[in-house]
Amino acid sequence: MNKNALFYLALLTGLLFLAQSLLNDYYQRVLAVVFINIILTVSLNLTNGFAGDFSLGHAAFMSIGAYLSAILTLPPASKATLMPQLPTWLGQLELPFVVATILGGLLAASVAAVVGVPVLRLRGHYLAVATLGLMVIVRVVAINWTTITRGAKGINGLPAFTNLWWVFGWAVVTVYVIWRLVNSPYGRAMMAIREDATAAAARGVNVTAHRMLAFCVGAFFAGIAGALWGHLITAITPHSFSFLITFNVVVMLVVGGMGSISGSIVGATVMTLVPEFLRRVETSLSLGGHPLYGLSQIIIAVTITLVMIFRRRGLLGGREVQLPSLFDRRRAAPRARIETTG
Amino acid sequence: MKRVLSLTLLLCLLFSLAPFGRALAAEPIKIGGMYNVTGGMSSIDAPGLNGMKLAAKQINEAGGLLGRPVEIVAIDGKTDQTAVTNAVSEMINVHKVVAIGGLNDSTYALAAGPIAQAAGIPFVTAGATLPTLPEQIGDYFFMTPFGDDAQAYAIAEFAVNDLKAKTAWLLVDQAYDFTTALAAFFKERFTALGGEIVLEDKYQSGDTDFSAQIARLKALSPQPDVLFVSAIPNEAGITTKQIREAGLTQPILSGDGFDTPLIGEVAGENADDVYYSTHASLDNPDPKVQNFVKAYKEEYGVAPENAFAALGYDMMMQMADAIKRAGSVDPKAIRDALAETKDFQGVTGVISYESGKRVPNKSVTIIRVQDGVYSFVKEIVPSAMPAAPTGEPIKIGGMYNVTGGMSSIDAPGLNGMKLAAKQINEAGGLLGRPVEIVAIDGKTDQTAVTNAVSEMINVHKVVAIGGLNDSTYALAAGPIAQAAGIPFVTAGATLPTLPEQIGDYFFMTPFGDDAQAYAIAEFAVNDLKAKTAWLLVDQAYDFTTALAAFFKERFTALGGEIVLEDKYQSGDTDFSAQIARLKALSPQPDVLFVSAIPNEAGITTKQIREAGLTQPILSGDGFDTPLIGEVAGENADDVYYSTHASLDNPDPKVQNFVKAYKEEYGVAPENAFAALGYDMMMQMADAIKRAGSVDPKAIRDALAETKDFQGVTGVISYESGKRVPNKSVTIIRVQDGVYSFVKEITPQ
């Protein structure tokens, strides 16, 4: 962490203070969703952008994180009425939000490890299919393990712990961890695997271990995001974490540009805010007295298509944004370009 | 002035002595009595002040207000605008009155009102009848009498309904706002009731010769049925006299400008068949009126001179009622309590300020003059004419998933809600303000739904939110509204525990799943004479598992037996295993209960019938979908399901809704959720009306008190603190693919 990064962090913190005092609940809520999506996109980027695998497991990991953290933070009194069949020790347990969140992330990472051991030995689209399968498995478990998950009913009445500071803090942690990882020998190894796994293996890189690392770290943060999401919406059901969520995160990733952390941040921010504000446009516009519901989805679909035609590598094209340096006299040395294979 | 001064001095003395005497312990509540007791207005203002003082005396004899005596600070306005304004200012600034009442003429009310308004002191006019006064002056101004519109409507309704008049002649004094407005209102209602104004003639106040106008009237052929004379007291007698002397015998009608002894005095025995509208009749046998007349006689030795004495009395009593309800003498609190005046029983009628108006919707007294004798005919409450709603719209959130998986039931729901809002606005809006639906698409996505609810509350500042037909989304949306203290009424989510789970700002328009399951179980036992049942339950939804459990509970309680309970997962398409197990049963169960969501309604029916099973198939509102007919075709036979409403229900409420929906959207309501959306909005409007305010807390409280609300989908009452209505359940039968209404059941 250099002075420059600290300065921008302080600036963001200041802006957040300002946002909290000036913006009403609605804008704060949208901002919270932005940060959750940043966590999801940046963490998916590690697997999909840097390690070159294609995971579709984020919804499943979110689901795991959300369910575990919900069970851990629910007050025992609520648990007694909602989930009377819970084992006594679990029914009595009430953990602080941050602990529950981390445990949610860890469970998601452990599940990722279990899935990853067999699957990550294979190359190609196996991971995409396997993670898709994982999503179905997680949902079926959530529906049928009624003593713990309340089945299809879902868990509601979660304490609304998630606020701007939690999501901002976790987003900063996510970005920092992934940035450090990517710019470490591990990250270089991941990128080498992405470009040519055989060549990387020939240079002594443990391909499976590095792919596992990327997959599990990504899953950890997806679990964190799930916990934050659950405590923002306050109601989770097995159907909450559908393919649609994974798809949205993939879109944010692709729009921002795979293999770029700043691209993920831009993608997540743009793809959260634009639909939100387009929705207000569609409410105010009308055709023959009928509001144009669904217009925002069409505009977004068309925009994504256009981005894919004209900027196939996303808005940032796999590059990182360099924030102007304020403390170093000399221009920051241009970082090695991180190119993607698209 | 000297007397006022000495009175003030005396009061000061009393105050200084107050701590020493128990009887005088309480400081009096000072109320301004603003009347023109001298000058041109004195003949009606002096009795008004007498009435007010009589009321104050009675209040004090009954223990005062909030344990304190009432003191009337009466200052003469001298029928002079400057003197009136000075007097009002003196009352407020020198005597520190907490409220002011009085004045029987709009001109003076318009001078006095703004001073009280600026000082934040409530002003209640006892007798000024210009209906726009409260609007012109401000929110601290109230009227005890009806507006001129009301009395003109009443006399017009009397002319048409009682005198069977079809045509009318109008004579209008052009010199007064009062007379021209009265004539315009009469014309409006008379023609609206099918009458015709054959000639409208005019004169100027002060005219004494009406021969030209009467000649034009006599030339009419055929003669009009009634003659409406819009005059002030000055011309009441002379016009009557000249019309009758010209040999015209039709009834003469007018407003309270005719409430003067001049008719009898000037026209003498020609004062025949004259009818006018006014505030009260001393002949009215109502004990309230007779008690007042008696007390007035005892106090002043004469009968009340005119209706303005009664109005002064009512004004004071109404103010006392407001202070009692306010529990405080803070002018703001008194104002708020005055604004909430409801069913105040006055001598001159019942006073309620409805829909935020500060003009009461009061009964109008009709008086007949015959041979110079005045007698009470009847009281009429004119049907209110809807005024076009004005002002800031009342924003209500319309939270529906109009795109995505829920759209097929949510889009009709929103249409129903919008139709209701349109009808409300056409009928004059809510509290005189238009309703605006802030509809934001929830996209069948929990994040989008919660964002939308938050946007409605924080950006659009809605006062209440309604919508959503699924418990999953209601559970996401409800807590946000609950936390913000905004009432949320779900139009179609039927999980009966929702209000408990979410909180006290959450209400349900539909019945709960328990009610519909009980109803169909009762129907099975009582109407289909079923003794055994087979259960097929979708395990994927709370709705389906709960419905099956409730059905089972009631069916067995009624002596039935569940012979087999089988299950599947939503999304399954092959039910052959379950049906095979069913076919293996011997004896066969009497009825088959399928607890499914719309997706599987058609396919289960089809496969059961194709397997050769002919027992009645029962279900809940998950079967309320065209899919049964579409998928099962002619196999859709002997299927019964419970739902919220049937479009075939001959009840006029239902048929009017269906007709209005067709007119608005070109199609019949797609399903019961359209009706539920409509009911939800109407129920909310009902609560806002009763709350008399758009404060979310007040709306919540009014919603919680919903009672006997007549909706398209049934009668909604929240009993014993529950926020799930105890509603009737509609049973529908599908036969040869045709859906028809069977009956309504209110489950026990």
Short mmCIF file of N, CA and C in Angstrom, two decimals, chain A residues 24-27 29-30 33 82 143-144 150-154 156-157 229 232-237 239-241 244-245 248 272 275-276 279-280 282-283 289-291 293-297 300, chain B residues 398 402-404 414-415 418 438-456 458-461 472 475-476 479-480 484 501-502 539-542 545 569 664-665:
data_model
loop_
_atom_site.label_atom_id
_atom_site.label_comp_id
_atom_site.label_asym_id
_atom_site.label_seq_id
_atom_site.Cartn_x
_atom_site.Cartn_y
_atom_site.Cartn_z
N ASN A 24 -30.43 9.68 0.23
CA ASN A 24 -31.48 9.00 0.98
C ASN A 24 -31.27 7.49 0.89
N ASP A 25 -32.11 6.77 1.62
CA ASP A 25 -31.94 5.32 1.72
C ASP A 25 -31.88 4.63 0.37
N TYR A 26 -32.68 5.12 -0.56
CA TYR A 26 -32.72 4.47 -1.86
C TYR A 26 -31.36 4.51 -2.54
N TYR A 27 -30.76 5.70 -2.61
CA TYR A 27 -29.48 5.82 -3.29
C TYR A 27 -28.40 5.05 -2.53
N ARG A 29 -28.91 2.37 -0.91
CA ARG A 29 -29.17 0.96 -1.20
C ARG A 29 -28.59 0.59 -2.57
N VAL A 30 -28.83 1.45 -3.55
CA VAL A 30 -28.28 1.19 -4.89
C VAL A 30 -26.76 1.16 -4.82
N VAL A 33 -25.64 -2.09 -3.52
CA VAL A 33 -25.70 -3.13 -4.56
C VAL A 33 -24.50 -2.99 -5.50
N LEU A 82 -38.64 -19.91 13.35
CA LEU A 82 -38.46 -20.20 11.93
C LEU A 82 -37.97 -21.62 11.70
N ILE A 143 -33.52 -26.58 -1.12
CA ILE A 143 -34.97 -26.84 -1.13
C ILE A 143 -35.31 -28.00 -0.20
N ASN A 144 -34.44 -28.99 -0.16
CA ASN A 144 -34.83 -30.22 0.54
C ASN A 144 -34.30 -30.37 1.96
N ARG A 150 -35.15 -24.30 5.80
CA ARG A 150 -36.59 -24.05 5.67
C ARG A 150 -37.11 -24.34 4.27
N GLY A 151 -36.32 -25.07 3.47
CA GLY A 151 -36.78 -25.49 2.16
C GLY A 151 -37.13 -24.33 1.25
N ALA A 152 -38.17 -24.57 0.45
CA ALA A 152 -38.55 -23.58 -0.55
C ALA A 152 -39.05 -22.29 0.09
N LYS A 153 -39.42 -22.38 1.35
CA LYS A 153 -39.93 -21.18 2.03
C LYS A 153 -38.86 -20.11 2.15
N GLY A 154 -37.62 -20.58 2.26
CA GLY A 154 -36.55 -19.60 2.42
C GLY A 154 -36.51 -19.05 3.84
N ASN A 156 -36.48 -15.68 6.09
CA ASN A 156 -36.72 -14.25 6.00
C ASN A 156 -36.53 -13.63 7.38
N GLY A 157 -36.56 -12.33 7.40
CA GLY A 157 -36.37 -11.64 8.67
C GLY A 157 -34.92 -11.62 9.11
N TRP A 229 -25.40 -9.70 0.56
CA TRP A 229 -26.67 -9.57 -0.18
C TRP A 229 -27.84 -10.02 0.69
N LEU A 232 -28.81 -7.60 3.16
CA LEU A 232 -29.33 -6.36 2.57
C LEU A 232 -30.80 -6.55 2.21
N ILE A 233 -31.09 -7.69 1.55
CA ILE A 233 -32.46 -7.96 1.10
C ILE A 233 -33.31 -8.46 2.28
N THR A 234 -32.69 -9.11 3.24
CA THR A 234 -33.28 -9.68 4.47
C THR A 234 -34.18 -10.89 4.23
N ALA A 235 -34.28 -11.36 3.01
CA ALA A 235 -35.05 -12.59 2.76
C ALA A 235 -34.32 -13.39 1.69
N ILE A 236 -34.03 -14.66 1.95
CA ILE A 236 -33.38 -15.48 0.93
C ILE A 236 -34.19 -16.76 0.73
N THR A 237 -34.29 -17.16 -0.53
CA THR A 237 -34.93 -18.43 -0.84
C THR A 237 -34.01 -19.17 -1.80
N HIS A 239 -34.55 -19.93 -4.62
CA HIS A 239 -34.69 -19.37 -5.97
C HIS A 239 -34.02 -18.00 -6.09
N SER A 240 -33.57 -17.45 -4.97
CA SER A 240 -32.93 -16.13 -5.03
C SER A 240 -31.65 -16.18 -5.85
N PHE A 241 -30.94 -17.33 -5.76
CA PHE A 241 -29.61 -17.40 -6.39
C PHE A 241 -29.71 -18.25 -7.65
N LEU A 244 -29.61 -16.37 -13.32
CA LEU A 244 -29.66 -14.95 -13.69
C LEU A 244 -28.57 -14.14 -12.99
N ILE A 245 -28.31 -14.46 -11.72
CA ILE A 245 -27.30 -13.72 -10.97
C ILE A 245 -25.92 -13.98 -11.56
N ASN A 248 -25.61 -12.14 -14.79
CA ASN A 248 -25.39 -10.71 -14.61
C ASN A 248 -23.94 -10.41 -14.29
N THR A 272 -24.76 -1.89 -12.90
CA THR A 272 -25.73 -1.78 -11.80
C THR A 272 -26.50 -0.47 -11.90
N PRO A 275 -28.98 0.10 -15.51
CA PRO A 275 -30.34 -0.45 -15.49
C PRO A 275 -31.23 0.24 -14.46
N GLU A 276 -30.63 0.62 -13.33
CA GLU A 276 -31.41 1.27 -12.29
C GLU A 276 -31.98 2.60 -12.79
N ARG A 279 -34.49 2.22 -15.62
CA ARG A 279 -35.80 1.83 -15.12
C ARG A 279 -36.64 3.06 -14.83
N ARG A 280 -35.98 4.09 -14.36
CA ARG A 280 -36.73 5.32 -14.08
C ARG A 280 -37.16 5.97 -15.38
N GLU A 282 -37.89 4.28 -18.12
CA GLU A 282 -39.00 3.52 -18.68
C GLU A 282 -40.29 3.80 -17.93
N THR A 283 -40.18 4.17 -16.66
CA THR A 283 -41.38 4.50 -15.90
C THR A 283 -41.94 5.84 -16.35
N GLY A 289 -49.91 5.90 -23.62
CA GLY A 289 -50.44 5.81 -22.26
C GLY A 289 -49.93 4.62 -21.49
N HIS A 290 -49.19 3.74 -22.13
CA HIS A 290 -48.66 2.58 -21.42
C HIS A 290 -47.18 2.76 -21.16
N PRO A 291 -46.75 2.64 -19.91
CA PRO A 291 -45.33 2.75 -19.63
C PRO A 291 -44.57 1.65 -20.36
N TYR A 293 -42.52 -0.76 -19.90
CA TYR A 293 -41.84 -1.71 -19.05
C TYR A 293 -41.04 -2.67 -19.91
N GLY A 294 -39.85 -3.02 -19.42
CA GLY A 294 -39.02 -3.96 -20.16
C GLY A 294 -38.09 -3.26 -21.12
N LEU A 295 -38.31 -1.98 -21.35
CA LEU A 295 -37.46 -1.23 -22.28
C LEU A 295 -36.00 -1.25 -21.81
N SER A 296 -35.82 -1.13 -20.47
CA SER A 296 -34.46 -1.07 -19.96
C SER A 296 -33.70 -2.37 -20.29
N GLN A 297 -34.39 -3.51 -20.17
CA GLN A 297 -33.73 -4.77 -20.48
C GLN A 297 -33.31 -4.81 -21.94
N ILE A 300 -30.31 -2.58 -22.49
CA ILE A 300 -29.10 -3.20 -21.96
C ILE A 300 -28.62 -4.31 -22.89
N GLY B 398 -47.04 1.42 -6.76
CA GLY B 398 -47.63 0.24 -7.39
C GLY B 398 -46.51 -0.75 -7.67
N VAL B 402 -43.88 -6.49 -13.58
CA VAL B 402 -44.57 -6.48 -14.88
C VAL B 402 -43.73 -7.11 -15.98
N THR B 403 -42.48 -7.43 -15.69
CA THR B 403 -41.72 -8.25 -16.64
C THR B 403 -41.19 -9.45 -15.86
N GLY B 404 -40.77 -10.46 -16.59
CA GLY B 404 -40.24 -11.66 -15.95
C GLY B 404 -41.33 -12.67 -15.65
N LEU B 414 -51.51 -4.77 -11.77
CA LEU B 414 -51.21 -3.35 -11.89
C LEU B 414 -52.30 -2.63 -12.67
N ASN B 415 -52.80 -3.30 -13.71
CA ASN B 415 -53.91 -2.70 -14.47
C ASN B 415 -55.11 -2.46 -13.59
N LYS B 418 -54.43 0.48 -11.37
CA LYS B 418 -54.50 1.75 -12.09
C LYS B 418 -55.93 2.13 -12.42
N VAL B 438 -47.25 5.39 -8.49
CA VAL B 438 -45.84 5.32 -8.87
C VAL B 438 -45.54 3.84 -9.09
N ALA B 439 -45.56 3.43 -10.35
CA ALA B 439 -45.37 2.01 -10.65
C ALA B 439 -43.94 1.79 -11.12
N ILE B 440 -43.23 0.93 -10.41
CA ILE B 440 -41.87 0.59 -10.82
C ILE B 440 -41.80 -0.91 -11.00
N ASP B 441 -41.22 -1.33 -12.09
CA ASP B 441 -41.16 -2.76 -12.41
C ASP B 441 -40.18 -3.47 -11.48
N GLY B 442 -40.63 -4.54 -10.85
CA GLY B 442 -39.75 -5.32 -9.98
C GLY B 442 -38.99 -6.40 -10.74
N LYS B 443 -39.31 -6.58 -12.02
CA LYS B 443 -38.58 -7.50 -12.91
C LYS B 443 -38.51 -8.93 -12.39
N THR B 444 -39.42 -9.32 -11.49
CA THR B 444 -39.38 -10.68 -10.93
C THR B 444 -38.00 -10.98 -10.36
N ASP B 445 -37.42 -9.99 -9.70
CA ASP B 445 -36.06 -10.13 -9.18
C ASP B 445 -36.02 -9.48 -7.80
N GLN B 446 -35.53 -10.22 -6.81
CA GLN B 446 -35.61 -9.70 -5.44
C GLN B 446 -34.85 -8.40 -5.25
N THR B 447 -33.66 -8.31 -5.85
CA THR B 447 -32.89 -7.08 -5.71
C THR B 447 -33.64 -5.92 -6.35
N ALA B 448 -34.16 -6.16 -7.55
CA ALA B 448 -34.89 -5.08 -8.24
C ALA B 448 -36.13 -4.68 -7.46
N VAL B 449 -36.80 -5.66 -6.84
CA VAL B 449 -38.01 -5.35 -6.06
C VAL B 449 -37.65 -4.48 -4.86
N THR B 450 -36.58 -4.88 -4.15
CA THR B 450 -36.22 -4.10 -2.96
C THR B 450 -35.74 -2.70 -3.37
N ASN B 451 -34.98 -2.62 -4.45
CA ASN B 451 -34.56 -1.30 -4.92
C ASN B 451 -35.77 -0.45 -5.28
N ALA B 452 -36.74 -1.08 -5.94
CA ALA B 452 -37.91 -0.33 -6.39
C ALA B 452 -38.69 0.20 -5.17
N VAL B 453 -38.85 -0.64 -4.16
CA VAL B 453 -39.58 -0.20 -2.97
C VAL B 453 -38.83 0.95 -2.30
N SER B 454 -37.52 0.81 -2.23
CA SER B 454 -36.72 1.86 -1.61
C SER B 454 -36.82 3.15 -2.42
N GLU B 455 -36.83 3.01 -3.74
CA GLU B 455 -36.95 4.20 -4.59
C GLU B 455 -38.31 4.88 -4.38
N MET B 456 -39.35 4.06 -4.32
CA MET B 456 -40.69 4.62 -4.10
C MET B 456 -40.72 5.44 -2.81
N ASN B 458 -38.04 6.57 -0.85
CA ASN B 458 -37.06 7.63 -0.62
C ASN B 458 -37.01 8.68 -1.71
N VAL B 459 -37.29 8.27 -2.94
CA VAL B 459 -37.22 9.23 -4.04
C VAL B 459 -38.59 9.81 -4.32
N HIS B 460 -39.60 8.92 -4.45
CA HIS B 460 -40.92 9.41 -4.85
C HIS B 460 -41.79 9.80 -3.66
N LYS B 461 -41.33 9.48 -2.46
CA LYS B 461 -42.05 9.84 -1.24
C LYS B 461 -43.50 9.36 -1.27
N THR B 472 -42.70 -14.63 -1.94
CA THR B 472 -41.24 -14.45 -1.98
C THR B 472 -40.89 -12.97 -2.13
N LEU B 475 -41.97 -10.84 0.87
CA LEU B 475 -41.06 -10.96 2.01
C LEU B 475 -39.81 -10.10 1.82
N ALA B 476 -39.45 -9.82 0.59
CA ALA B 476 -38.31 -8.94 0.34
C ALA B 476 -38.73 -7.48 0.44
N PRO B 479 -40.31 -5.78 4.46
CA PRO B 479 -39.47 -5.25 5.55
C PRO B 479 -38.93 -3.84 5.29
N ILE B 480 -38.73 -3.50 4.00
CA ILE B 480 -38.22 -2.15 3.71
C ILE B 480 -39.29 -1.12 4.03
N ALA B 484 -39.36 1.71 7.06
CA ALA B 484 -39.54 3.13 6.75
C ALA B 484 -40.87 3.66 7.31
N GLN B 501 -44.91 -12.06 9.97
CA GLN B 501 -43.48 -12.13 9.70
C GLN B 501 -42.90 -10.76 9.41
N ILE B 502 -43.66 -9.91 8.75
CA ILE B 502 -43.09 -8.64 8.30
C ILE B 502 -43.29 -7.53 9.33
N GLN B 539 -43.67 -29.99 -3.85
CA GLN B 539 -42.81 -29.77 -2.69
C GLN B 539 -41.99 -28.49 -2.79
N ALA B 540 -42.03 -27.82 -3.93
CA ALA B 540 -41.09 -26.72 -4.15
C ALA B 540 -41.58 -25.39 -3.58
N TYR B 541 -42.85 -25.31 -3.28
CA TYR B 541 -43.34 -24.01 -2.84
C TYR B 541 -43.96 -24.08 -1.47
N ASP B 542 -43.72 -23.04 -0.73
CA ASP B 542 -44.37 -22.84 0.53
C ASP B 542 -45.88 -22.86 0.35
N THR B 545 -47.26 -26.50 -0.26
CA THR B 545 -47.21 -27.39 0.90
C THR B 545 -48.18 -26.91 1.99
N GLN B 569 -42.07 -32.34 -7.71
CA GLN B 569 -41.34 -31.06 -7.66
C GLN B 569 -41.82 -30.20 -8.83
N GLU B 664 -61.50 0.00 -20.30
CA GLU B 664 -60.20 0.64 -20.15
C GLU B 664 -59.12 -0.07 -20.96
N TYR B 665 -59.14 -1.40 -20.92
CA TYR B 665 -58.02 -2.13 -21.51
C TYR B 665 -58.40 -2.94 -22.75
#
